[in-house]
PDB file of N, CA and C in Angstrom:
ATOM      1  N   UNK A   1      19.262-100.777  17.591  1.00  0.00           N
ATOM      2  CA  UNK A   1      20.000-101.575  16.630  1.00  0.00           C
ATOM      3  C   UNK A   1      20.916-102.519  17.414  1.00  0.00           C
ATOM      4  N   UNK A   2      20.867-103.801  17.049  1.00  0.00           N
ATOM      5  CA  UNK A   2      21.677-104.779  17.769  1.00  0.00           C
ATOM      6  C   UNK A   2      22.828-105.348  16.938  1.00  0.00           C
ATOM      7  N   UNK A   3      22.707-105.286  15.609  1.00  0.00           N
ATOM      8  CA  UNK A   3      23.773-105.734  14.715  1.00  0.00           C
ATOM      9  C   UNK A   3      23.710-104.898  13.442  1.00  0.00           C
ATOM     10  N   UNK A   4      24.873-104.767  12.759  1.00  0.00           N
ATOM     11  CA  UNK A   4      24.863-104.122  11.456  1.00  0.00           C
ATOM     12  C   UNK A   4      26.027-104.648  10.637  1.00  0.00           C
ATOM     13  N   UNK A   5      25.859-104.586   9.321  1.00  0.00           N
ATOM     14  CA  UNK A   5      26.906-104.962   8.376  1.00  0.00           C
ATOM     15  C   UNK A   5      26.773-104.028   7.180  1.00  0.00           C
ATOM     16  N   UNK A   6      27.890-103.754   6.519  1.00  0.00           N
ATOM     17  CA  UNK A   6      27.896-102.804   5.418  1.00  0.00           C
ATOM     18  C   UNK A   6      28.613-103.405   4.220  1.00  0.00           C
ATOM     19  N   UNK A   7      28.095-103.111   3.038  1.00  0.00           N
ATOM     20  CA  UNK A   7      28.735-103.535   1.798  1.00  0.00           C
ATOM     21  C   UNK A   7      27.920-103.072   0.611  1.00  0.00           C
ATOM     22  N   UNK A   8      28.516-103.145  -0.567  1.00  0.00           N
ATOM     23  CA  UNK A   8      27.832-102.758  -1.799  1.00  0.00           C
ATOM     24  C   UNK A   8      27.002-103.946  -2.271  1.00  0.00           C
ATOM     25  N   UNK A   9      25.721-103.913  -2.001  1.00  0.00           N
ATOM     26  CA  UNK A   9      24.841-105.039  -2.306  1.00  0.00           C
ATOM     27  C   UNK A   9      24.256-104.994  -3.707  1.00  0.00           C
ATOM     28  N   UNK A  10      24.147-103.806  -4.288  1.00  0.00           N
ATOM     29  CA  UNK A  10      23.508-103.697  -5.599  1.00  0.00           C
ATOM     30  C   UNK A  10      24.481-103.359  -6.732  1.00  0.00           C
ATOM     31  N   UNK A  11      25.774-103.301  -6.414  1.00  0.00           N
ATOM     32  CA  UNK A  11      26.780-103.096  -7.452  1.00  0.00           C
ATOM     33  C   UNK A  11      26.878-101.684  -7.989  1.00  0.00           C
ATOM     34  N   UNK A  12      26.341-100.691  -7.257  1.00  0.00           N
ATOM     35  CA  UNK A  12      26.391 -99.307  -7.749  1.00  0.00           C
ATOM     36  C   UNK A  12      27.618 -98.543  -7.251  1.00  0.00           C
ATOM     37  N   UNK A  13      28.495 -99.224  -6.497  1.00  0.00           N
ATOM     38  CA  UNK A  13      29.698 -98.573  -5.986  1.00  0.00           C
ATOM     39  C   UNK A  13      29.497 -97.843  -4.676  1.00  0.00           C
ATOM     40  N   UNK A  14      28.269 -97.820  -4.158  1.00  0.00           N
ATOM     41  CA  UNK A  14      27.964 -97.149  -2.887  1.00  0.00           C
ATOM     42  C   UNK A  14      27.539 -98.216  -1.880  1.00  0.00           C
ATOM     43  N   UNK A  15      28.028 -98.132  -0.649  1.00  0.00           N
ATOM     44  CA  UNK A  15      27.674 -99.157   0.335  1.00  0.00           C
ATOM     45  C   UNK A  15      26.252 -99.001   0.875  1.00  0.00           C
ATOM     46  N   UNK A  16      25.632-100.139   1.132  1.00  0.00           N
ATOM     47  CA  UNK A  16      24.360-100.191   1.844  1.00  0.00           C
ATOM     48  C   UNK A  16      24.655-100.708   3.258  1.00  0.00           C
ATOM     49  N   UNK A  17      23.770-100.381   4.179  1.00  0.00           N
ATOM     50  CA  UNK A  17      23.882-100.893   5.547  1.00  0.00           C
ATOM     51  C   UNK A  17      22.715-101.816   5.817  1.00  0.00           C
ATOM     52  N   UNK A  18      23.024-102.974   6.381  1.00  0.00           N
ATOM     53  CA  UNK A  18      21.999-103.922   6.804  1.00  0.00           C
ATOM     54  C   UNK A  18      21.955-103.836   8.324  1.00  0.00           C
ATOM     55  N   UNK A  19      20.773-103.546   8.860  1.00  0.00           N
ATOM     56  CA  UNK A  19      20.625-103.352  10.303  1.00  0.00           C
ATOM     57  C   UNK A  19      19.627-104.348  10.885  1.00  0.00           C
ATOM     58  N   UNK A  20      20.016-104.929  12.013  1.00  0.00           N
ATOM     59  CA  UNK A  20      19.117-105.786  12.788  1.00  0.00           C
ATOM     60  C   UNK A  20      18.663-104.952  13.976  1.00  0.00           C
ATOM     61  N   UNK A  21      17.355-104.783  14.111  1.00  0.00           N
ATOM     62  CA  UNK A  21      16.815-103.949  15.186  1.00  0.00           C
ATOM     63  C   UNK A  21      15.665-104.667  15.886  1.00  0.00           C
ATOM     64  N   UNK A  22      15.456-104.302  17.142  1.00  0.00           N
ATOM     65  CA  UNK A  22      14.255-104.734  17.854  1.00  0.00           C
ATOM     66  C   UNK A  22      13.938-103.724  18.945  1.00  0.00           C
ATOM     67  N   UNK A  23      12.713-103.779  19.413  1.00  0.00           N
ATOM     68  CA  UNK A  23      12.277-102.884  20.485  1.00  0.00           C
ATOM     69  C   UNK A  23      12.985-103.250  21.771  1.00  0.00           C
ATOM     70  N   UNK A  24      13.205-102.264  22.605  1.00  0.00           N
ATOM     71  CA  UNK A  24      13.777-102.498  23.922  1.00  0.00           C
ATOM     72  C   UNK A  24      12.684-103.081  24.805  1.00  0.00           C
ATOM     73  N   UNK A  25      12.963-104.229  25.401  1.00  0.00           N
ATOM     74  CA  UNK A  25      11.961-104.890  26.249  1.00  0.00           C
ATOM     75  C   UNK A  25      12.556-105.140  27.630  1.00  0.00           C
ATOM     76  N   UNK A  26      11.768-104.924  28.680  1.00  0.00           N
ATOM     77  CA  UNK A  26      12.287-105.132  30.027  1.00  0.00           C
ATOM     78  C   UNK A  26      12.566-106.605  30.329  1.00  0.00           C
ATOM     79  N   UNK A  27      11.853-107.521  29.651  1.00  0.00           N
ATOM     80  CA  UNK A  27      12.065-108.959  29.867  1.00  0.00           C
ATOM     81  C   UNK A  27      11.959-109.685  28.529  1.00  0.00           C
ATOM     82  N   UNK A  28      12.688-110.781  28.402  1.00  0.00           N
ATOM     83  CA  UNK A  28      12.600-111.591  27.190  1.00  0.00           C
ATOM     84  C   UNK A  28      13.380-111.001  26.043  1.00  0.00           C
ATOM     85  N   UNK A  29      13.260-111.637  24.910  1.00  0.00           N
ATOM     86  CA  UNK A  29      13.936-111.189  23.698  1.00  0.00           C
ATOM     87  C   UNK A  29      12.881-110.901  22.635  1.00  0.00           C
ATOM     88  N   UNK A  30      12.655-109.633  22.334  1.00  0.00           N
ATOM     89  CA  UNK A  30      11.677-109.308  21.292  1.00  0.00           C
ATOM     90  C   UNK A  30      12.191-109.751  19.926  1.00  0.00           C
ATOM     91  N   UNK A  31      11.298-109.993  18.962  1.00  0.00           N
ATOM     92  CA  UNK A  31      11.739-110.421  17.634  1.00  0.00           C
ATOM     93  C   UNK A  31      12.513-109.319  16.917  1.00  0.00           C
ATOM     94  N   UNK A  32      13.385-109.749  16.010  1.00  0.00           N
ATOM     95  CA  UNK A  32      14.203-108.814  15.244  1.00  0.00           C
ATOM     96  C   UNK A  32      13.564-108.472  13.904  1.00  0.00           C
ATOM     97  N   UNK A  33      13.900-107.309  13.412  1.00  0.00           N
ATOM     98  CA  UNK A  33      13.623-106.911  12.043  1.00  0.00           C
ATOM     99  C   UNK A  33      14.967-106.681  11.372  1.00  0.00           C
ATOM    100  N   UNK A  34      15.073-107.027  10.093  1.00  0.00           N
ATOM    101  CA  UNK A  34      16.309-106.813   9.346  1.00  0.00           C
ATOM    102  C   UNK A  34      15.980-105.911   8.163  1.00  0.00           C
ATOM    103  N   UNK A  35      16.673-104.775   8.098  1.00  0.00           N
ATOM    104  CA  UNK A  35      16.380-103.746   7.100  1.00  0.00           C
ATOM    105  C   UNK A  35      17.646-103.360   6.337  1.00  0.00           C
ATOM    106  N   UNK A  36      17.482-103.036   5.055  1.00  0.00           N
ATOM    107  CA  UNK A  36      18.575-102.532   4.229  1.00  0.00           C
ATOM    108  C   UNK A  36      18.362-101.034   4.059  1.00  0.00           C
ATOM    109  N   UNK A  37      19.399-100.261   4.385  1.00  0.00           N
ATOM    110  CA  UNK A  37      19.348 -98.805   4.263  1.00  0.00           C
ATOM    111  C   UNK A  37      20.388 -98.332   3.269  1.00  0.00           C
ATOM    112  N   UNK A  38      20.055 -97.280   2.560  1.00  0.00           N
ATOM    113  CA  UNK A  38      20.994 -96.660   1.634  1.00  0.00           C
ATOM    114  C   UNK A  38      20.816 -95.152   1.708  1.00  0.00           C
ATOM    115  N   UNK A  39      21.816 -94.449   1.187  1.00  0.00           N
ATOM    116  CA  UNK A  39      21.742 -92.986   1.156  1.00  0.00           C
ATOM    117  C   UNK A  39      22.322 -92.503  -0.154  1.00  0.00           C
ATOM    118  N   UNK A  40      21.527 -91.815  -0.924  1.00  0.00           N
ATOM    119  CA  UNK A  40      22.026 -91.264  -2.187  1.00  0.00           C
ATOM    120  C   UNK A  40      22.914 -90.057  -1.895  1.00  0.00           C
ATOM    121  N   UNK A  41      23.715 -89.692  -2.862  1.00  0.00           N
ATOM    122  CA  UNK A  41      24.677 -88.595  -2.682  1.00  0.00           C
ATOM    123  C   UNK A  41      24.005 -87.284  -2.318  1.00  0.00           C
ATOM    124  N   UNK A  42      22.796 -87.047  -2.814  1.00  0.00           N
ATOM    125  CA  UNK A  42      22.130 -85.773  -2.560  1.00  0.00           C
ATOM    126  C   UNK A  42      21.133 -85.827  -1.396  1.00  0.00           C
ATOM    127  N   UNK A  43      21.027 -86.983  -0.734  1.00  0.00           N
ATOM    128  CA  UNK A  43      20.072 -87.110   0.382  1.00  0.00           C
ATOM    129  C   UNK A  43      20.723 -86.707   1.703  1.00  0.00           C
ATOM    130  N   UNK A  44      19.906 -86.146   2.582  1.00  0.00           N
ATOM    131  CA  UNK A  44      20.407 -85.756   3.894  1.00  0.00           C
ATOM    132  C   UNK A  44      20.333 -86.899   4.893  1.00  0.00           C
ATOM    133  N   UNK A  45      19.403 -87.834   4.659  1.00  0.00           N
ATOM    134  CA  UNK A  45      19.213 -88.956   5.581  1.00  0.00           C
ATOM    135  C   UNK A  45      19.151 -90.262   4.798  1.00  0.00           C
ATOM    136  N   UNK A  46      19.601 -91.356   5.424  1.00  0.00           N
ATOM    137  CA  UNK A  46      19.437 -92.659   4.767  1.00  0.00           C
ATOM    138  C   UNK A  46      17.963 -93.057   4.755  1.00  0.00           C
ATOM    139  N   UNK A  47      17.629 -94.012   3.868  1.00  0.00           N
ATOM    140  CA  UNK A  47      16.253 -94.495   3.800  1.00  0.00           C
ATOM    141  C   UNK A  47      16.252 -96.017   3.745  1.00  0.00           C
ATOM    142  N   UNK A  48      15.203 -96.604   4.239  1.00  0.00           N
ATOM    143  CA  UNK A  48      15.033 -98.051   4.194  1.00  0.00           C
ATOM    144  C   UNK A  48      14.572 -98.422   2.787  1.00  0.00           C
ATOM    145  N   UNK A  49      15.304 -99.341   2.140  1.00  0.00           N
ATOM    146  CA  UNK A  49      14.953 -99.760   0.788  1.00  0.00           C
ATOM    147  C   UNK A  49      14.428-101.196   0.744  1.00  0.00           C
ATOM    148  N   UNK A  50      14.608-101.950   1.836  1.00  0.00           N
ATOM    149  CA  UNK A  50      14.104-103.326   1.857  1.00  0.00           C
ATOM    150  C   UNK A  50      13.971-103.816   3.295  1.00  0.00           C
ATOM    151  N   UNK A  51      12.977-104.650   3.507  1.00  0.00           N
ATOM    152  CA  UNK A  51      12.819-105.377   4.765  1.00  0.00           C
ATOM    153  C   UNK A  51      13.101-106.840   4.458  1.00  0.00           C
ATOM    154  N   UNK A  52      14.178-107.369   5.042  1.00  0.00           N
ATOM    155  CA  UNK A  52      14.543-108.755   4.788  1.00  0.00           C
ATOM    156  C   UNK A  52      13.840-109.702   5.758  1.00  0.00           C
ATOM    157  N   UNK A  53      13.703-109.285   6.999  1.00  0.00           N
ATOM    158  CA  UNK A  53      12.961-110.055   8.004  1.00  0.00           C
ATOM    159  C   UNK A  53      12.047-109.085   8.736  1.00  0.00           C
ATOM    160  N   UNK A  54      10.768-109.386   8.744  1.00  0.00           N
ATOM    161  CA  UNK A  54       9.777-108.564   9.443  1.00  0.00           C
ATOM    162  C   UNK A  54       9.670-109.047  10.885  1.00  0.00           C
ATOM    163  N   UNK A  55       9.599-108.150  11.863  1.00  0.00           N
ATOM    164  CA  UNK A  55       9.448-108.575  13.253  1.00  0.00           C
ATOM    165  C   UNK A  55       8.225-109.475  13.473  1.00  0.00           C
ATOM    166  N   UNK A  56       7.209-109.362  12.637  1.00  0.00           N
ATOM    167  CA  UNK A  56       6.024-110.216  12.768  1.00  0.00           C
ATOM    168  C   UNK A  56       6.349-111.692  12.572  1.00  0.00           C
ATOM    169  N   UNK A  57       7.522-111.990  11.978  1.00  0.00           N
ATOM    170  CA  UNK A  57       7.927-113.382  11.736  1.00  0.00           C
ATOM    171  C   UNK A  57       8.451-114.078  12.995  1.00  0.00           C
ATOM    172  N   UNK A  58       8.570-113.334  14.110  1.00  0.00           N
ATOM    173  CA  UNK A  58       9.039-113.889  15.390  1.00  0.00           C
ATOM    174  C   UNK A  58      10.428-114.513  15.267  1.00  0.00           C
ATOM    175  N   UNK A  59      11.338-113.831  14.608  1.00  0.00           N
ATOM    176  CA  UNK A  59      12.678-114.346  14.355  1.00  0.00           C
ATOM    177  C   UNK A  59      13.714-113.569  15.161  1.00  0.00           C
ATOM    178  N   UNK A  60      14.745-114.295  15.632  1.00  0.00           N
ATOM    179  CA  UNK A  60      15.889-113.682  16.291  1.00  0.00           C
ATOM    180  C   UNK A  60      17.110-113.936  15.417  1.00  0.00           C
ATOM    181  N   UNK A  61      17.863-112.893  15.105  1.00  0.00           N
ATOM    182  CA  UNK A  61      19.053-113.014  14.271  1.00  0.00           C
ATOM    183  C   UNK A  61      20.261-113.238  15.179  1.00  0.00           C
ATOM    184  N   UNK A  62      20.929-114.376  14.970  1.00  0.00           N
ATOM    185  CA  UNK A  62      22.108-114.712  15.776  1.00  0.00           C
ATOM    186  C   UNK A  62      23.384-114.152  15.159  1.00  0.00           C
ATOM    187  N   UNK A  63      23.530-114.263  13.821  1.00  0.00           N
ATOM    188  CA  UNK A  63      24.705-113.721  13.145  1.00  0.00           C
ATOM    189  C   UNK A  63      24.255-112.982  11.894  1.00  0.00           C
ATOM    190  N   UNK A  64      25.051-111.989  11.501  1.00  0.00           N
ATOM    191  CA  UNK A  64      24.766-111.191  10.313  1.00  0.00           C
ATOM    192  C   UNK A  64      26.083-110.838   9.655  1.00  0.00           C
ATOM    193  N   UNK A  65      26.143-110.971   8.325  1.00  0.00           N
ATOM    194  CA  UNK A  65      27.351-110.607   7.579  1.00  0.00           C
ATOM    195  C   UNK A  65      26.962-110.202   6.161  1.00  0.00           C
ATOM    196  N   UNK A  66      27.814-109.371   5.558  1.00  0.00           N
ATOM    197  CA  UNK A  66      27.703-109.057   4.136  1.00  0.00           C
ATOM    198  C   UNK A  66      28.942-109.655   3.495  1.00  0.00           C
ATOM    199  N   UNK A  67      28.724-110.515   2.488  1.00  0.00           N
ATOM    200  CA  UNK A  67      29.823-111.187   1.812  1.00  0.00           C
ATOM    201  C   UNK A  67      29.432-111.447   0.364  1.00  0.00           C
ATOM    202  N   UNK A  68      30.358-111.205  -0.562  1.00  0.00           N
ATOM    203  CA  UNK A  68      30.108-111.433  -1.991  1.00  0.00           C
ATOM    204  C   UNK A  68      28.806-110.787  -2.452  1.00  0.00           C
ATOM    205  N   UNK A  69      28.568-109.545  -2.036  1.00  0.00           N
ATOM    206  CA  UNK A  69      27.382-108.763  -2.403  1.00  0.00           C
ATOM    207  C   UNK A  69      26.088-109.427  -1.961  1.00  0.00           C
ATOM    208  N   UNK A  70      26.156-110.230  -0.907  1.00  0.00           N
ATOM    209  CA  UNK A  70      24.962-110.860  -0.359  1.00  0.00           C
ATOM    210  C   UNK A  70      24.889-110.656   1.144  1.00  0.00           C
ATOM    211  N   UNK A  71      23.703-110.797   1.685  1.00  0.00           N
ATOM    212  CA  UNK A  71      23.477-110.701   3.126  1.00  0.00           C
ATOM    213  C   UNK A  71      23.297-112.114   3.649  1.00  0.00           C
ATOM    214  N   UNK A  72      24.071-112.476   4.664  1.00  0.00           N
ATOM    215  CA  UNK A  72      24.002-113.798   5.278  1.00  0.00           C
ATOM    216  C   UNK A  72      23.539-113.655   6.721  1.00  0.00           C
ATOM    217  N   UNK A  73      22.620-114.521   7.145  1.00  0.00           N
ATOM    218  CA  UNK A  73      22.128-114.471   8.522  1.00  0.00           C
ATOM    219  C   UNK A  73      21.814-115.871   9.020  1.00  0.00           C
ATOM    220  N   UNK A  74      22.139-116.114  10.280  1.00  0.00           N
ATOM    221  CA  UNK A  74      21.696-117.309  10.985  1.00  0.00           C
ATOM    222  C   UNK A  74      20.616-116.849  11.948  1.00  0.00           C
ATOM    223  N   UNK A  75      19.472-117.533  11.912  1.00  0.00           N
ATOM    224  CA  UNK A  75      18.329-117.090  12.705  1.00  0.00           C
ATOM    225  C   UNK A  75      17.753-118.218  13.547  1.00  0.00           C
ATOM    226  N   UNK A  76      17.033-117.815  14.573  1.00  0.00           N
ATOM    227  CA  UNK A  76      16.246-118.735  15.391  1.00  0.00           C
ATOM    228  C   UNK A  76      14.786-118.335  15.254  1.00  0.00           C
ATOM    229  N   UNK A  77      13.913-119.325  15.133  1.00  0.00           N
ATOM    230  CA  UNK A  77      12.491-119.055  14.983  1.00  0.00           C
ATOM    231  C   UNK A  77      11.660-120.180  15.561  1.00  0.00           C
ATOM    232  N   UNK A  78      10.437-120.295  15.089  1.00  0.00           N
ATOM    233  CA  UNK A  78       9.464-121.196  15.695  1.00  0.00           C
ATOM    234  C   UNK A  78       8.759-122.016  14.623  1.00  0.00           C
ATOM    235  N   UNK A  79       8.521-123.276  14.929  1.00  0.00           N
ATOM    236  CA  UNK A  79       7.858-124.162  13.971  1.00  0.00           C
ATOM    237  C   UNK A  79       6.358-123.911  13.895  1.00  0.00           C
ATOM    238  N   UNK A  80       5.789-123.305  14.948  1.00  0.00           N
ATOM    239  CA  UNK A  80       4.362-122.978  14.936  1.00  0.00           C
ATOM    240  C   UNK A  80       4.096-121.872  15.943  1.00  0.00           C
ATOM    241  N   UNK A  81       2.919-121.283  15.866  1.00  0.00           N
ATOM    242  CA  UNK A  81       2.541-120.200  16.789  1.00  0.00           C
ATOM    243  C   UNK A  81       2.385-120.710  18.218  1.00  0.00           C
ATOM    244  N   UNK A  82       2.240-122.011  18.395  1.00  0.00           N
ATOM    245  CA  UNK A  82       2.047-122.556  19.741  1.00  0.00           C
ATOM    246  C   UNK A  82       3.361-122.741  20.504  1.00  0.00           C
ATOM    247  N   UNK A  83       4.512-122.586  19.834  1.00  0.00           N
ATOM    248  CA  UNK A  83       5.801-122.690  20.519  1.00  0.00           C
ATOM    249  C   UNK A  83       6.019-121.414  21.316  1.00  0.00           C
ATOM    250  N   UNK A  84       6.316-121.529  22.636  1.00  0.00           N
ATOM    251  CA  UNK A  84       6.495-120.328  23.468  1.00  0.00           C
ATOM    252  C   UNK A  84       7.673-119.463  22.997  1.00  0.00           C
ATOM    253  N   UNK A  85       7.544-118.166  23.195  1.00  0.00           N
ATOM    254  CA  UNK A  85       8.575-117.217  22.774  1.00  0.00           C
ATOM    255  C   UNK A  85       9.923-117.456  23.440  1.00  0.00           C
ATOM    256  N   UNK A  86       9.913-118.123  24.567  1.00  0.00           N
ATOM    257  CA  UNK A  86      11.166-118.386  25.276  1.00  0.00           C
ATOM    258  C   UNK A  86      12.005-119.467  24.611  1.00  0.00           C
ATOM    259  N   UNK A  87      11.386-120.253  23.742  1.00  0.00           N
ATOM    260  CA  UNK A  87      12.012-121.506  23.324  1.00  0.00           C
ATOM    261  C   UNK A  87      11.994-121.725  21.808  1.00  0.00           C
ATOM    262  N   UNK A  88      12.730-120.921  21.036  1.00  0.00           N
ATOM    263  CA  UNK A  88      12.732-121.141  19.591  1.00  0.00           C
ATOM    264  C   UNK A  88      13.187-122.569  19.281  1.00  0.00           C
ATOM    265  N   UNK A  89      12.547-123.174  18.278  1.00  0.00           N
ATOM    266  CA  UNK A  89      12.856-124.572  17.976  1.00  0.00           C
ATOM    267  C   UNK A  89      13.316-124.806  16.543  1.00  0.00           C
ATOM    268  N   UNK A  90      13.567-123.720  15.787  1.00  0.00           N
ATOM    269  CA  UNK A  90      14.028-123.861  14.406  1.00  0.00           C
ATOM    270  C   UNK A  90      15.220-122.930  14.183  1.00  0.00           C
ATOM    271  N   UNK A  91      16.295-123.491  13.632  1.00  0.00           N
ATOM    272  CA  UNK A  91      17.480-122.706  13.270  1.00  0.00           C
ATOM    273  C   UNK A  91      17.576-122.699  11.747  1.00  0.00           C
ATOM    274  N   UNK A  92      17.778-121.506  11.170  1.00  0.00           N
ATOM    275  CA  UNK A  92      17.837-121.365   9.719  1.00  0.00           C
ATOM    276  C   UNK A  92      19.017-120.481   9.327  1.00  0.00           C
ATOM    277  N   UNK A  93      19.656-120.831   8.233  1.00  0.00           N
ATOM    278  CA  UNK A  93      20.651-119.954   7.609  1.00  0.00           C
ATOM    279  C   UNK A  93      20.022-119.431   6.325  1.00  0.00           C
ATOM    280  N   UNK A  94      20.157-118.133   6.101  1.00  0.00           N
ATOM    281  CA  UNK A  94      19.546-117.535   4.911  1.00  0.00           C
ATOM    282  C   UNK A  94      20.537-116.613   4.231  1.00  0.00           C
ATOM    283  N   UNK A  95      20.330-116.459   2.927  1.00  0.00           N
ATOM    284  CA  UNK A  95      21.136-115.528   2.137  1.00  0.00           C
ATOM    285  C   UNK A  95      20.200-114.749   1.221  1.00  0.00           C
ATOM    286  N   UNK A  96      20.449-113.450   1.114  1.00  0.00           N
ATOM    287  CA  UNK A  96      19.703-112.584   0.209  1.00  0.00           C
ATOM    288  C   UNK A  96      20.690-111.998  -0.796  1.00  0.00           C
ATOM    289  N   UNK A  97      20.321-111.997  -2.068  1.00  0.00           N
ATOM    290  CA  UNK A  97      21.106-111.381  -3.142  1.00  0.00           C
ATOM    291  C   UNK A  97      20.220-110.384  -3.874  1.00  0.00           C
ATOM    292  N   UNK A  98      20.806-109.277  -4.290  1.00  0.00           N
ATOM    293  CA  UNK A  98      20.106-108.281  -5.095  1.00  0.00           C
ATOM    294  C   UNK A  98      20.039-108.807  -6.521  1.00  0.00           C
ATOM    295  N   UNK A  99      18.839-108.953  -7.054  1.00  0.00           N
ATOM    296  CA  UNK A  99      18.670-109.464  -8.417  1.00  0.00           C
ATOM    297  C   UNK A  99      17.426-108.842  -9.035  1.00  0.00           C
ATOM    298  N   UNK A 100      17.594-108.241 -10.187  1.00  0.00           N
ATOM    299  CA  UNK A 100      16.476-107.647 -10.925  1.00  0.00           C
ATOM    300  C   UNK A 100      15.659-106.669 -10.088  1.00  0.00           C
ATOM    301  N   UNK A 101      16.346-105.838  -9.297  1.00  0.00           N
ATOM    302  CA  UNK A 101      15.670-104.778  -8.552  1.00  0.00           C
ATOM    303  C   UNK A 101      15.039-105.188  -7.237  1.00  0.00           C
ATOM    304  N   UNK A 102      15.355-106.389  -6.742  1.00  0.00           N
ATOM    305  CA  UNK A 102      14.803-106.826  -5.458  1.00  0.00           C
ATOM    306  C   UNK A 102      15.773-107.785  -4.769  1.00  0.00           C
ATOM    307  N   UNK A 103      15.602-107.977  -3.482  1.00  0.00           N
ATOM    308  CA  UNK A 103      16.412-108.951  -2.756  1.00  0.00           C
ATOM    309  C   UNK A 103      15.708-110.296  -2.796  1.00  0.00           C
ATOM    310  N   UNK A 104      16.405-111.315  -3.310  1.00  0.00           N
ATOM    311  CA  UNK A 104      15.871-112.667  -3.357  1.00  0.00           C
ATOM    312  C   UNK A 104      16.502-113.488  -2.239  1.00  0.00           C
ATOM    313  N   UNK A 105      15.674-114.224  -1.521  1.00  0.00           N
ATOM    314  CA  UNK A 105      16.144-115.024  -0.387  1.00  0.00           C
ATOM    315  C   UNK A 105      16.341-116.476  -0.802  1.00  0.00           C
ATOM    316  N   UNK A 106      17.441-117.017  -0.363  1.00  0.00           N
ATOM    317  CA  UNK A 106      17.668-118.451  -0.475  1.00  0.00           C
ATOM    318  C   UNK A 106      18.029-118.956   0.919  1.00  0.00           C
ATOM    319  N   UNK A 107      17.861-120.226   1.134  1.00  0.00           N
ATOM    320  CA  UNK A 107      18.183-120.820   2.435  1.00  0.00           C
ATOM    321  C   UNK A 107      19.192-121.923   2.187  1.00  0.00           C
ATOM    322  N   UNK A 108      20.517-121.571   2.184  1.00  0.00           N
ATOM    323  CA  UNK A 108      21.523-122.517   1.783  1.00  0.00           C
ATOM    324  C   UNK A 108      21.611-123.782   2.620  1.00  0.00           C
ATOM    325  N   UNK A 109      21.471-123.696   3.927  1.00  0.00           N
ATOM    326  CA  UNK A 109      21.671-124.873   4.757  1.00  0.00           C
ATOM    327  C   UNK A 109      20.374-125.553   5.153  1.00  0.00           C
ATOM    328  N   UNK A 110      19.242-124.926   4.874  1.00  0.00           N
ATOM    329  CA  UNK A 110      17.958-125.508   5.269  1.00  0.00           C
ATOM    330  C   UNK A 110      17.674-125.281   6.741  1.00  0.00           C
ATOM    331  N   UNK A 111      16.419-125.435   7.094  1.00  0.00           N
ATOM    332  CA  UNK A 111      16.007-125.250   8.483  1.00  0.00           C
ATOM    333  C   UNK A 111      16.331-126.504   9.266  1.00  0.00           C
ATOM    334  N   UNK A 112      16.779-126.299  10.498  1.00  0.00           N
ATOM    335  CA  UNK A 112      17.117-127.416  11.370  1.00  0.00           C
ATOM    336  C   UNK A 112      16.425-127.219  12.705  1.00  0.00           C
ATOM    337  N   UNK A 113      16.052-128.317  13.333  1.00  0.00           N
ATOM    338  CA  UNK A 113      15.496-128.227  14.677  1.00  0.00           C
ATOM    339  C   UNK A 113      16.601-127.827  15.639  1.00  0.00           C
ATOM    340  N   UNK A 114      16.239-127.075  16.674  1.00  0.00           N
ATOM    341  CA  UNK A 114      17.190-126.647  17.681  1.00  0.00           C
ATOM    342  C   UNK A 114      17.272-127.696  18.759  1.00  0.00           C
TER     343      UNK A 114
END
C-alpha cells in the first residue's frame, strides 16, 4: 500500500478506506490499483467493495484524498499502449461519488498532456 484515505463515502456513518496499492518491483514504477474497503460491525476482516482504478489501466496515482464524501485523485497515465512505461504523457484529475449503490467517476479538470 502506497497511499490511503479514510472517510464515510456512502453515508452510513461508518468510514471506508481507499487504498492505493501496487506490486513491489525492483525497477521502475508498477501501475497502481485503487480499492475501497469497508468492514461491517460483525466482520472480522475488511473487504474490498469497489475497484476505482484497475492496475491494467497502467495508471500511477500522484495524490489521493477523501473530501465531501467523494474520492479525489490526480493520476498519470498514457495516451496509447505505444507510450513507454517510463514516460506517462497524460495527467488526469478524477472524482468518484457513491450514488445509487455504485461509485460514479467524473473527471473535473479533464485530461492534460504532461
